Short mmCIF file of C-alpha atoms and ligand atoms in Angstrom, two decimals:
data_model
loop_
_atom_site.label_atom_id
_atom_site.label_comp_id
_atom_site.label_asym_id
_atom_site.label_seq_id
_atom_site.Cartn_x
_atom_site.Cartn_y
_atom_site.Cartn_z
CA MET W 1 7.93 8.36 -21.25
CA SER W 2 9.13 6.37 -18.50
CA THR W 3 8.34 4.42 -15.55
CA LEU W 4 7.70 5.83 -12.55
CA ALA W 5 6.92 3.04 -8.23
CA VAL W 6 4.55 4.78 -6.11
CA LEU W 7 5.53 3.58 -2.96
CA GLY W 8 4.63 3.90 0.89
CA CYS W 9 7.35 3.77 3.09
CA MET W 10 6.08 3.30 6.53
CA TRP W 11 3.26 1.45 7.98
CA GLY W 12 0.72 1.67 5.09
CA ASP W 13 -2.23 4.36 3.96
CA GLU W 14 0.85 7.09 2.99
CA ALA W 15 -2.07 8.33 0.82
CA LYS W 16 -0.28 6.75 -2.15
CA ALA W 17 -3.19 6.79 -3.90
CA LYS W 18 -3.76 10.23 -3.81
CA VAL W 19 -0.20 10.65 -5.54
CA VAL W 20 -0.90 8.04 -7.43
CA ASP W 21 -3.81 10.23 -8.68
CA TYR W 22 -2.62 13.19 -8.99
CA LEU W 23 0.41 11.76 -11.23
CA GLY W 24 -1.63 9.56 -12.88
CA GLY W 25 -3.28 11.09 -15.99
CA LEU W 26 -0.72 10.78 -18.03
CA ALA W 27 0.11 7.54 -17.32
CA ASP W 28 -1.04 4.55 -19.73
CA TYR W 29 -0.93 2.13 -17.12
CA VAL W 30 -1.16 2.06 -13.39
CA VAL W 31 -0.04 -1.47 -12.06
CA ARG W 32 -0.76 -3.22 -8.80
CA PHE W 33 2.27 -5.84 -7.73
CA GLN W 34 1.24 -6.97 -4.56
CA GLY W 35 -1.36 -6.89 -1.85
CA GLY W 36 -4.72 -7.58 -2.43
CA SER W 37 -8.04 -6.42 -0.78
CA ASN W 38 -6.68 -6.02 2.16
CA ALA W 39 -5.35 -2.57 0.70
CA GLY W 40 -8.04 0.21 0.67
CA HIS W 41 -6.14 3.11 -1.62
CA THR W 42 -8.62 6.47 -1.33
CA ILE W 43 -9.21 8.41 -3.67
CA HIS W 44 -11.03 12.61 -3.92
CA HIS W 45 -12.56 13.27 -7.26
CA ALA W 46 -15.64 15.62 -8.29
CA GLY W 47 -16.88 15.66 -4.67
CA GLN W 48 -16.89 11.88 -4.86
CA LYS W 49 -14.69 9.26 -2.78
CA TYR W 50 -13.77 5.68 -4.24
CA VAL W 51 -12.34 3.36 -2.17
CA PHE W 52 -9.90 0.62 -4.18
CA HIS W 53 -8.90 -2.28 -2.89
CA SER W 54 -7.68 -4.93 -5.90
CA VAL W 55 -8.52 -2.27 -8.50
CA PRO W 56 -5.89 -0.01 -9.28
CA SER W 57 -6.38 3.57 -8.43
CA GLY W 58 -5.02 4.63 -12.34
CA ILE W 59 -8.82 3.17 -12.95
CA LEU W 60 -10.40 6.86 -12.59
CA TYR W 61 -8.70 8.07 -16.24
CA PRO W 62 -10.47 6.73 -19.02
CA ASN W 63 -7.15 6.67 -21.18
CA SER W 64 -5.61 4.33 -18.67
CA LYS W 65 -5.38 0.58 -18.80
CA CYS W 66 -4.72 -0.92 -15.41
CA VAL W 67 -2.99 -4.31 -14.16
CA ILE W 68 -2.92 -6.52 -11.57
CA ALA W 69 -0.13 -8.37 -12.17
CA ALA W 70 1.71 -11.90 -11.12
CA GLY W 71 2.34 -11.04 -7.79
CA VAL W 72 -1.03 -10.00 -6.40
CA VAL W 73 -3.47 -12.47 -4.77
CA ILE W 74 -7.25 -11.88 -6.00
CA ASP W 75 -10.02 -12.46 -4.05
CA PRO W 76 -11.99 -12.98 -6.83
CA VAL W 77 -15.59 -12.01 -4.89
CA SER W 78 -14.38 -9.37 -3.55
CA LEU W 79 -13.05 -7.94 -6.62
CA LEU W 80 -16.06 -8.55 -8.75
CA ASN W 81 -17.73 -6.65 -5.81
CA GLU W 82 -15.55 -3.70 -6.77
CA MET W 83 -15.46 -3.70 -10.68
CA ASP W 84 -20.08 -3.69 -10.09
CA ALA W 85 -19.39 -0.91 -7.68
CA LEU W 86 -17.63 1.12 -10.07
CA THR W 87 -19.26 0.09 -12.69
CA LYS W 88 -22.42 2.50 -11.70
CA LEU W 89 -20.83 4.98 -11.19
CA GLY W 90 -19.61 4.85 -15.27
CA ILE W 91 -15.97 3.38 -15.16
CA GLN W 92 -15.49 1.33 -17.92
CA PHE W 93 -13.55 -2.27 -17.61
CA GLU W 94 -13.89 -3.52 -21.88
CA GLY W 95 -10.26 -3.61 -22.89
CA ARG W 96 -9.06 -1.45 -19.85
CA LEU W 97 -8.18 -4.38 -16.97
CA PHE W 98 -5.24 -6.84 -17.25
CA ILE W 99 -4.98 -9.70 -14.71
CA ASP W 100 -2.15 -12.01 -14.78
CA GLU W 101 -2.99 -15.68 -15.44
CA ARG W 102 -0.84 -16.04 -12.98
CA ALA W 103 -2.02 -14.07 -9.76
CA GLY W 104 -2.72 -16.35 -6.78
CA LEU W 105 -6.55 -16.75 -5.61
CA VAL W 106 -7.91 -16.10 -2.27
CA LEU W 107 -10.69 -18.25 -1.50
CA SER W 108 -13.14 -18.07 1.79
CA LEU W 109 -10.77 -20.89 2.74
CA HIS W 110 -8.00 -18.31 3.49
CA GLN W 111 -9.62 -15.77 4.45
CA GLU W 112 -11.10 -18.80 7.34
CA LEU W 113 -7.53 -19.73 7.95
CA ASP W 114 -6.88 -15.80 8.67
CA SER W 115 -9.45 -15.37 10.92
CA SER W 116 -8.15 -18.91 12.86
CA ALA W 117 -4.80 -18.28 12.97
CA GLU W 118 -4.65 -15.04 14.74
CA ALA W 119 -7.33 -16.25 16.67
CA GLY W 120 -4.93 -18.85 17.73
CA LEU W 121 -2.24 -16.32 18.36
CA GLY W 122 -4.05 -14.88 20.79
CA ALA W 123 -1.71 -11.79 22.37
CA ASN W 124 0.90 -12.35 19.83
CA LYS W 125 -2.39 -11.74 17.14
CA ILE W 126 -0.68 -9.34 13.66
CA GLY W 127 -3.56 -7.57 13.28
CA THR W 128 -4.35 -8.61 10.17
CA THR W 129 -7.13 -7.16 7.94
CA GLN W 130 -8.99 -10.94 7.63
CA ARG W 131 -8.79 -10.89 3.71
CA GLY W 132 -7.05 -13.78 3.64
CA ILE W 133 -3.86 -12.00 2.64
CA GLY W 134 -1.33 -14.63 4.79
CA PRO W 135 -2.95 -18.01 3.86
CA ALA W 136 -3.54 -17.49 0.30
CA TYR W 137 0.08 -15.84 0.11
CA ALA W 138 1.72 -19.23 1.99
CA ASP W 139 -0.79 -21.66 -0.39
CA HIS W 140 0.98 -19.73 -3.08
CA THR W 141 4.40 -20.59 -2.25
CA ALA W 142 3.89 -24.56 -0.51
CA ARG W 143 2.72 -25.04 -4.30
CA VAL W 144 -0.87 -25.98 -3.48
CA GLY W 145 -2.18 -22.35 -4.03
CA LEU W 146 -4.90 -21.43 -6.55
CA ARG W 147 -3.94 -19.17 -9.59
CA MET W 148 -6.54 -17.23 -11.97
CA ALA W 149 -5.26 -19.24 -14.96
CA ASP W 150 -6.69 -22.50 -13.30
CA LEU W 151 -10.38 -21.19 -13.54
CA LEU W 152 -9.84 -22.32 -17.53
CA TYR W 153 -9.69 -25.72 -16.42
CA PRO W 154 -12.50 -26.97 -15.13
CA ASP W 155 -11.05 -30.70 -14.50
CA TRP W 156 -7.39 -29.30 -13.23
CA LEU W 157 -9.51 -26.46 -10.75
CA SER W 158 -11.21 -28.91 -9.34
CA SER W 159 -8.54 -31.30 -8.30
CA ARG W 160 -6.28 -28.76 -7.49
CA LEU W 161 -9.62 -28.07 -5.18
CA GLU W 162 -9.70 -31.04 -3.76
CA ALA W 163 -5.43 -31.22 -3.21
CA LEU W 164 -5.81 -27.89 -1.07
CA TYR W 165 -8.58 -29.02 1.38
CA LYS W 166 -7.27 -31.69 1.64
CA HIS W 167 -3.78 -30.05 2.55
CA HIS W 168 -6.10 -27.80 4.92
CA LYS W 169 -8.25 -30.63 6.02
CA ARG W 170 -10.94 -30.30 5.71
CA GLU W 171 -14.16 -30.76 3.52
CA LEU W 172 -14.73 -29.39 -0.01
CA ASP W 173 -18.56 -28.28 -1.00
CA PRO W 174 -18.84 -29.39 -4.73
CA ALA W 175 -20.79 -25.95 -4.91
CA LEU W 176 -17.79 -24.12 -4.50
CA VAL W 177 -16.70 -25.41 -8.07
CA GLN W 178 -19.50 -24.57 -10.07
CA LYS W 179 -18.78 -21.11 -7.89
CA LEU W 180 -15.56 -20.44 -9.44
CA LEU W 181 -16.87 -21.34 -13.24
CA GLN W 182 -19.22 -18.41 -12.72
CA ILE W 183 -16.27 -16.13 -11.61
CA LYS W 184 -14.38 -17.42 -14.52
CA THR W 185 -17.36 -16.57 -16.99
CA ARG W 186 -16.61 -12.87 -15.94
CA LEU W 187 -13.13 -12.65 -15.13
CA GLU W 188 -11.96 -14.46 -18.23
CA PRO W 189 -11.72 -11.21 -20.77
CA PHE W 190 -9.22 -9.77 -18.21
CA ILE W 191 -6.86 -12.44 -17.81
CA CYS W 192 -3.91 -11.61 -19.80
CA LYS W 193 0.51 -12.45 -19.67
CA ALA W 194 0.73 -9.26 -18.29
CA ASP W 195 4.97 -9.60 -18.11
CA ASN W 196 4.30 -9.31 -21.83
CA LEU W 197 1.94 -6.74 -21.86
CA LEU W 198 4.30 -4.24 -19.72
CA GLN W 199 7.72 -5.03 -21.52
CA GLU W 200 6.20 -4.01 -25.26
CA ALA W 201 4.54 -1.35 -23.47
CA TYR W 202 7.60 -0.09 -22.28
CA LEU W 203 9.57 -0.71 -25.50
CA GLU W 204 6.54 1.90 -26.89
CA ASP W 205 7.61 4.53 -24.89
CA LYS W 206 4.69 4.28 -23.10
CA TYR W 207 4.56 6.07 -19.51
CA ILE W 208 4.20 2.81 -16.15
CA LEU W 209 2.70 4.08 -12.91
CA PHE W 210 3.40 1.09 -10.30
CA GLU W 211 0.82 1.99 -7.64
CA GLY W 212 2.10 0.49 -4.58
CA ALA W 213 0.43 -1.38 -1.49
CA GLN W 214 1.34 -1.47 2.27
CA GLY W 215 4.29 -0.18 3.06
CA SER W 216 7.98 -1.03 3.74
CA LEU W 217 7.35 -1.40 6.86
CA LEU W 218 5.30 -3.86 6.63
CA ASP W 219 7.61 -6.14 3.53
CA VAL W 220 7.50 -9.58 5.30
CA SER W 221 11.22 -9.55 4.91
CA PHE W 222 12.19 -6.22 5.37
CA GLY W 223 9.50 -4.48 7.46
CA THR W 224 8.58 -4.74 11.32
CA TYR W 225 8.01 -9.06 11.27
CA PRO W 226 6.45 -10.88 11.93
CA TYR W 227 4.17 -8.15 12.30
CA VAL W 228 3.54 -7.32 8.70
CA THR W 229 2.02 -8.87 5.78
CA SER W 230 3.04 -11.47 3.19
CA SER W 231 4.22 -9.79 0.47
CA ASN W 232 7.41 -7.82 -0.71
CA THR W 233 6.04 -3.80 -0.68
CA ILE W 234 9.82 -3.26 -1.56
CA SER W 235 10.75 -1.18 -4.92
CA GLY W 236 11.87 -5.10 -5.18
CA GLY W 237 8.84 -6.12 -5.28
CA ILE W 238 7.56 -4.26 -8.71
CA CYS W 239 10.58 -6.55 -10.73
CA THR W 240 9.18 -10.02 -9.21
CA GLY W 241 5.48 -8.96 -9.19
CA CYS W 242 5.71 -7.92 -12.29
CA GLY W 243 7.61 -10.26 -14.24
CA ILE W 244 9.78 -7.61 -15.78
CA PRO W 245 13.87 -6.71 -15.06
CA PRO W 246 15.46 -3.44 -12.69
CA ARG W 247 16.00 -2.11 -15.12
CA MET W 248 12.85 -1.15 -16.41
CA ILE W 249 12.39 0.88 -13.13
CA ASN W 250 13.00 4.60 -13.68
CA LYS W 251 12.20 6.22 -10.90
CA ILE W 252 10.96 5.56 -7.21
CA LEU W 253 8.92 8.15 -5.46
CA GLY W 254 8.32 7.11 -1.56
CA VAL W 255 5.04 8.47 0.24
CA TYR W 256 5.21 9.97 3.76
CA LYS W 257 2.46 11.03 6.64
CA ALA W 258 3.85 14.28 7.83
CA TYR W 259 3.31 11.68 10.97
CA SER W 260 3.63 8.09 11.84
CA THR W 261 0.38 5.67 11.36
CA ARG W 262 -0.04 2.04 11.80
CA VAL W 263 -3.21 -0.96 11.84
CA GLY W 264 -2.65 -3.80 14.15
CA GLU W 265 -0.22 -4.31 16.33
CA GLY W 266 3.85 -4.54 16.55
CA PRO W 267 6.05 -1.63 18.08
CA PHE W 268 5.80 1.60 16.79
CA PRO W 269 8.38 4.09 18.57
CA THR W 270 6.57 7.43 18.23
CA GLU W 271 3.41 6.03 18.46
CA LEU W 272 1.65 8.68 20.94
CA PHE W 273 -0.61 7.67 23.82
CA ASP W 274 -1.84 11.67 24.80
CA ALA W 275 -5.09 13.56 23.46
CA THR W 276 -2.22 14.81 20.69
CA GLY W 277 -2.84 11.69 19.48
CA ASP W 278 -6.27 11.86 19.60
CA ARG W 279 -6.17 15.24 17.99
CA ILE W 280 -4.43 13.72 15.25
CA ARG W 281 -6.12 10.44 14.53
CA ILE W 282 -9.36 13.42 14.47
CA GLN W 283 -8.25 16.37 12.57
CA GLY W 284 -6.39 13.59 10.04
CA ASN W 285 -9.42 11.20 9.88
CA GLU W 286 -7.11 8.41 11.01
CA PHE W 287 -9.87 5.12 10.52
CA GLY W 288 -9.07 2.03 8.25
CA SER W 289 -9.89 3.03 4.70
CA THR W 290 -10.80 -1.51 4.81
CA THR W 291 -11.69 -2.69 8.47
CA GLY W 292 -12.50 0.95 9.72
CA ARG W 293 -9.95 0.00 12.91
CA PRO W 294 -8.90 3.45 14.20
CA ARG W 295 -5.50 3.73 13.36
CA ARG W 296 -2.58 3.89 15.39
CA ILE W 297 -0.97 7.43 15.65
CA GLY W 298 2.84 9.33 16.29
CA TRP W 299 4.76 11.44 15.42
CA PHE W 300 6.93 11.31 12.33
CA ASP W 301 10.03 8.50 12.12
CA ALA W 302 12.89 10.04 10.50
CA PHE W 303 15.37 7.37 11.26
CA ALA W 304 12.61 4.45 10.06
CA ALA W 305 12.33 6.86 7.19
CA ALA W 306 15.90 7.03 6.28
CA TYR W 307 15.82 3.51 6.64
CA THR W 308 13.43 3.11 3.74
CA ALA W 309 14.31 5.38 1.67
CA ARG W 310 17.37 3.17 1.44
CA ILE W 311 16.21 0.27 0.62
CA ASN W 312 13.26 1.26 -1.91
CA GLY W 313 16.16 3.25 -3.91
CA LEU W 314 14.22 6.88 -3.75
CA ASP W 315 14.80 9.11 -5.71
CA SER W 316 12.35 11.60 -4.51
CA ILE W 317 9.94 11.88 -1.52
CA ALA W 318 6.39 13.02 -1.57
CA VAL W 319 4.78 14.00 2.40
CA THR W 320 1.05 14.53 2.47
CA LEU W 321 -1.10 14.79 4.90
CA LEU W 322 0.91 17.91 5.97
CA ASP W 323 -2.53 20.57 6.93
CA VAL W 324 -3.68 17.64 9.72
CA LEU W 325 -0.06 19.43 11.53
CA SER W 326 -2.70 22.32 11.43
CA GLY W 327 -2.72 23.82 15.17
CA LEU W 328 -0.61 22.20 16.97
CA PRO W 329 2.10 24.30 18.93
CA GLU W 330 5.11 21.64 19.11
CA LEU W 331 5.58 19.35 16.58
CA LYS W 332 8.31 16.53 17.28
CA ILE W 333 10.10 14.87 14.71
CA CYS W 334 12.41 11.47 16.01
CA THR W 335 16.25 11.54 14.42
CA GLY W 336 17.59 8.27 16.29
CA TYR W 337 16.73 5.55 18.47
CA TRP W 338 18.34 4.42 21.38
CA ILE W 339 19.08 1.33 24.08
CA GLY W 340 20.34 2.84 27.06
CA GLU W 341 23.69 4.09 26.66
CA ARG W 342 23.86 3.09 22.85
CA LYS W 343 23.03 4.99 19.70
CA LEU W 344 22.15 2.62 17.03
CA THR W 345 23.24 2.47 13.82
CA ALA W 346 20.44 0.72 12.15
CA PHE W 347 16.62 0.46 11.67
CA PRO W 348 15.99 -2.51 14.25
CA SER W 349 15.06 -6.20 12.77
CA HIS W 350 13.49 -7.54 15.46
CA PRO W 351 10.62 -6.66 18.08
CA MET W 352 12.37 -6.93 20.66
CA GLU W 353 14.70 -4.14 19.63
CA LEU W 354 12.17 -2.33 17.94
CA GLN W 355 10.07 -2.23 20.49
CA ALA W 356 13.13 -1.53 23.48
CA VAL W 357 14.35 1.67 21.63
CA VAL W 358 14.07 5.16 23.19
CA PRO W 359 13.60 7.89 20.34
CA GLU W 360 15.79 10.52 20.35
CA TYR W 361 13.41 13.97 19.33
CA LEU W 362 14.10 17.60 17.59
CA SER W 363 11.29 19.78 18.74
CA LEU W 364 9.81 22.40 16.24
CA PRO W 365 7.49 24.98 16.13
CA GLY W 366 4.18 24.54 15.08
CA TRP W 367 1.91 26.33 12.28
CA ASP W 368 -1.90 27.63 13.19
CA ALA W 369 -2.98 28.03 9.12
CA ASP W 370 -5.17 26.57 7.13
CA LEU W 371 -2.99 24.66 4.54
CA SER W 372 -5.78 23.07 2.42
CA ASP W 373 -5.79 26.32 -0.47
CA CYS W 374 -2.10 26.76 -0.90
CA ARG W 375 -0.63 25.40 -3.97
CA LYS W 376 2.96 26.72 -3.28
CA LEU W 377 5.79 25.86 -1.48
CA ASN W 378 5.73 29.96 -0.35
CA LYS W 379 2.93 30.33 0.56
CA LEU W 380 2.94 27.74 3.21
CA PRO W 381 4.29 29.27 6.92
CA LYS W 382 7.43 28.65 7.14
CA ALA W 383 7.46 26.82 10.62
CA ALA W 384 5.92 24.19 7.62
CA ARG W 385 7.79 24.76 5.48
CA ASP W 386 10.97 24.43 7.73
CA TYR W 387 8.96 21.45 9.85
CA LEU W 388 9.27 19.63 6.15
CA GLU W 389 13.60 21.26 5.25
CA VAL W 390 14.51 18.84 8.69
CA ILE W 391 12.43 15.29 7.15
CA GLN W 392 13.64 16.35 3.57
CA ASP W 393 17.70 16.30 5.25
CA LEU W 394 17.43 13.59 7.24
CA VAL W 395 15.44 10.83 5.23
CA GLU W 396 18.17 12.01 1.91
CA ARG W 397 16.12 12.33 -0.25
CA PRO W 398 14.33 15.21 -2.97
CA LEU W 399 11.30 16.44 -1.73
CA GLU W 400 9.07 16.07 -4.97
CA LEU W 401 5.62 16.56 -3.82
CA VAL W 402 3.45 17.58 -0.54
CA SER W 403 -0.28 17.55 -0.18
CA VAL W 404 -2.26 19.56 1.67
CA GLY W 405 -5.36 18.02 1.45
CA PRO W 406 -7.48 15.01 -0.21
CA ASP W 407 -8.27 15.69 -3.14
CA ARG W 408 -6.37 15.91 -6.05
CA SER W 409 -6.12 19.90 -6.19
CA GLN W 410 -5.02 19.77 -2.62
CA THR W 411 -1.58 19.10 -3.76
CA ILE W 412 2.07 21.65 -3.94
CA ALA W 413 4.94 20.63 -6.68
CA ILE W 414 7.92 21.41 -5.83
CA LYS W 415 10.43 22.26 -8.80
CA SER W 416 13.67 20.94 -8.54
P1 GDP K 1 -3.51 4.44 0.84
O1 GDP K 1 -3.47 3.04 0.82
O2 GDP K 1 -1.08 4.55 0.60
O3 GDP K 1 -3.92 5.07 -0.72
O4 GDP K 1 -3.82 5.70 1.62
P2 GDP K 1 -5.32 5.94 1.77
O5 GDP K 1 -6.63 5.80 1.43
O6 GDP K 1 -6.00 4.53 3.27
O7 GDP K 1 -5.40 6.49 3.71
C1 GDP K 1 -5.34 7.89 3.20
C2 GDP K 1 -6.40 8.84 3.67
O8 GDP K 1 -5.63 10.44 4.01
C3 GDP K 1 -7.83 8.67 3.34
O9 GDP K 1 -8.77 9.60 3.75
C4 GDP K 1 -7.22 10.01 2.10
O10 GDP K 1 -8.46 10.50 1.68
C5 GDP K 1 -6.55 11.29 2.75
N1 GDP K 1 -5.73 11.94 2.91
C6 GDP K 1 -5.03 11.99 0.99
N2 GDP K 1 -4.51 12.94 0.92
C7 GDP K 1 -4.04 14.08 2.29
C8 GDP K 1 -3.75 15.36 2.36
O11 GDP K 1 -2.88 15.82 1.96
N3 GDP K 1 -4.37 15.35 3.64
C9 GDP K 1 -5.78 14.88 4.36
N4 GDP K 1 -6.30 15.79 5.29
N5 GDP K 1 -6.23 13.59 4.53
C10 GDP K 1 -5.70 13.16 2.88
P1 IMO K 2 -2.94 -0.03 2.64
O1 IMO K 2 -2.13 -0.14 0.61
C1 IMO K 2 -1.96 -0.02 6.73
C2 IMO K 2 -1.87 -3.98 7.70
C3 IMO K 2 -2.97 -4.79 8.83
C4 IMO K 2 -1.46 -5.25 9.36
C5 IMO K 2 -0.79 -6.11 8.51
C6 IMO K 2 -1.00 -7.72 8.07
O2 IMO K 2 -3.66 1.42 2.43
O3 IMO K 2 -1.65 1.06 2.92
P2 IMO K 2 -2.36 -8.79 6.37
O4 IMO K 2 -3.65 -8.23 6.09
O5 IMO K 2 -1.78 -8.26 5.10
O6 IMO K 2 -1.93 -9.92 6.57
O7 IMO K 2 -2.24 -7.76 7.16
O8 IMO K 2 -0.50 -5.24 7.46
N1 IMO K 2 -1.85 -4.09 6.62
C7 IMO K 2 -2.05 -3.20 6.42
N2 IMO K 2 -2.10 -1.60 7.15
N3 IMO K 2 -2.77 -0.13 4.75
C8 IMO K 2 -2.55 -1.36 4.16
O9 IMO K 2 -2.62 -1.08 2.91
C9 IMO K 2 -2.43 -2.73 5.24
N4 IMO K 2 -2.62 -3.27 4.60
C10 IMO K 2 -2.42 -4.84 5.71
O10 IMO K 2 -3.45 -3.94 9.75
O11 IMO K 2 -1.20 -5.15 10.53
MG1 MG K 3 -4.68 2.36 2.80
#
């Protein structure tokens, strides 16, 4: 057995959960290593729709154990609500969920700070999910944050909370300590040292699947800063998020949507503002899983995709939501960026540069057929196969999976 990372390689919502669900049947462990309840991971299985925010998607497989590693920030109220809702659907957590004691806590204070920071930025706002993610990571880095293990030490918890509120010049409601101690009673059985667990599992030859959240272009260091999330979403984030060495990551699969989407603000070179964009939004039901916001739509950006393939060290790629493009007479793929007479040789790191680029496009014929019942590459229309081949060539990584619908079964595995 080995380990596999499934990572979103654009601006999130690439259908990572669908891919994790498809590949996860044999996983002994499914691990979230960064992000928090800003994630919205959707799985359709046996007629039921599940949207996961903090719980790893592998929880649907009764034999998989699920790990929320140290790099995640946990809103305990939202996590318990999610667990309660899943329990009602028959999912069991006892002995199956493991939460690292070092994971940071997201409090209602952080959500308030998130909202007020956004309001303060006005026209420059990030367009966050308002889940308190940025402020929670900021507090963690500033060493004033609380961590999961703090719930286990009531005196320490209350003095750290006081210091945190003082740091933010706010009044601490003493009822919060009591509330967190109640939460502790419920979460204590799941708290562990996940680095130990994963290292031991690896030595025992278990199959470990790392489930990325957000996407590479939202990475706080290598994404389209400042319009990013506050964690390292790229493959390097797995090591720092889990406390495991790079050599423990055996394979990295990058997930790309067959077109591009983005929620929130920030430059988006291939964005469509026309009827084609509206049509893709409707056909792809492109409304956020966490916030319900309409997603911005654009053509596939192979220049950005090649950049993220490199920074992640992808071994192979999955292309998802290919079915959504059916019926469009013409499809475009961005092959490069120009600024004036200059063709860029590297993906821009500054928003001023990214917003100034003019994409260069390759135009390809579309296809009309409904793809949702295709289970083999050779059953796809030739135009769809050609479209995938262009993506594979431009991203310079082999295509491993194609998704043609939200259900686990609506997947084409490519034999290498
Ligand atoms: P994630 O955050 O990367 O896991 O992706 P989301 O769950 O936020 O968004 C992906 C959406 O596309 C979800 O509503 C999925 O049910 C849906 N989906 C996944 N794969 C496919 C596909 O191949 N075709 C279509 N039409 N929908 C898909
Ligand atoms: P999944 O895991 C898409 C975006 C927000 C905003 C920026 C910062 O479902 O792919 P944050 O709340 O993290 O401070 O917001 O990041 N964003 C996502 N976009 N999918 C996500 O998660 C996202 N999580 C955050 O829209 O632009
Ligand atoms: Mg999502």
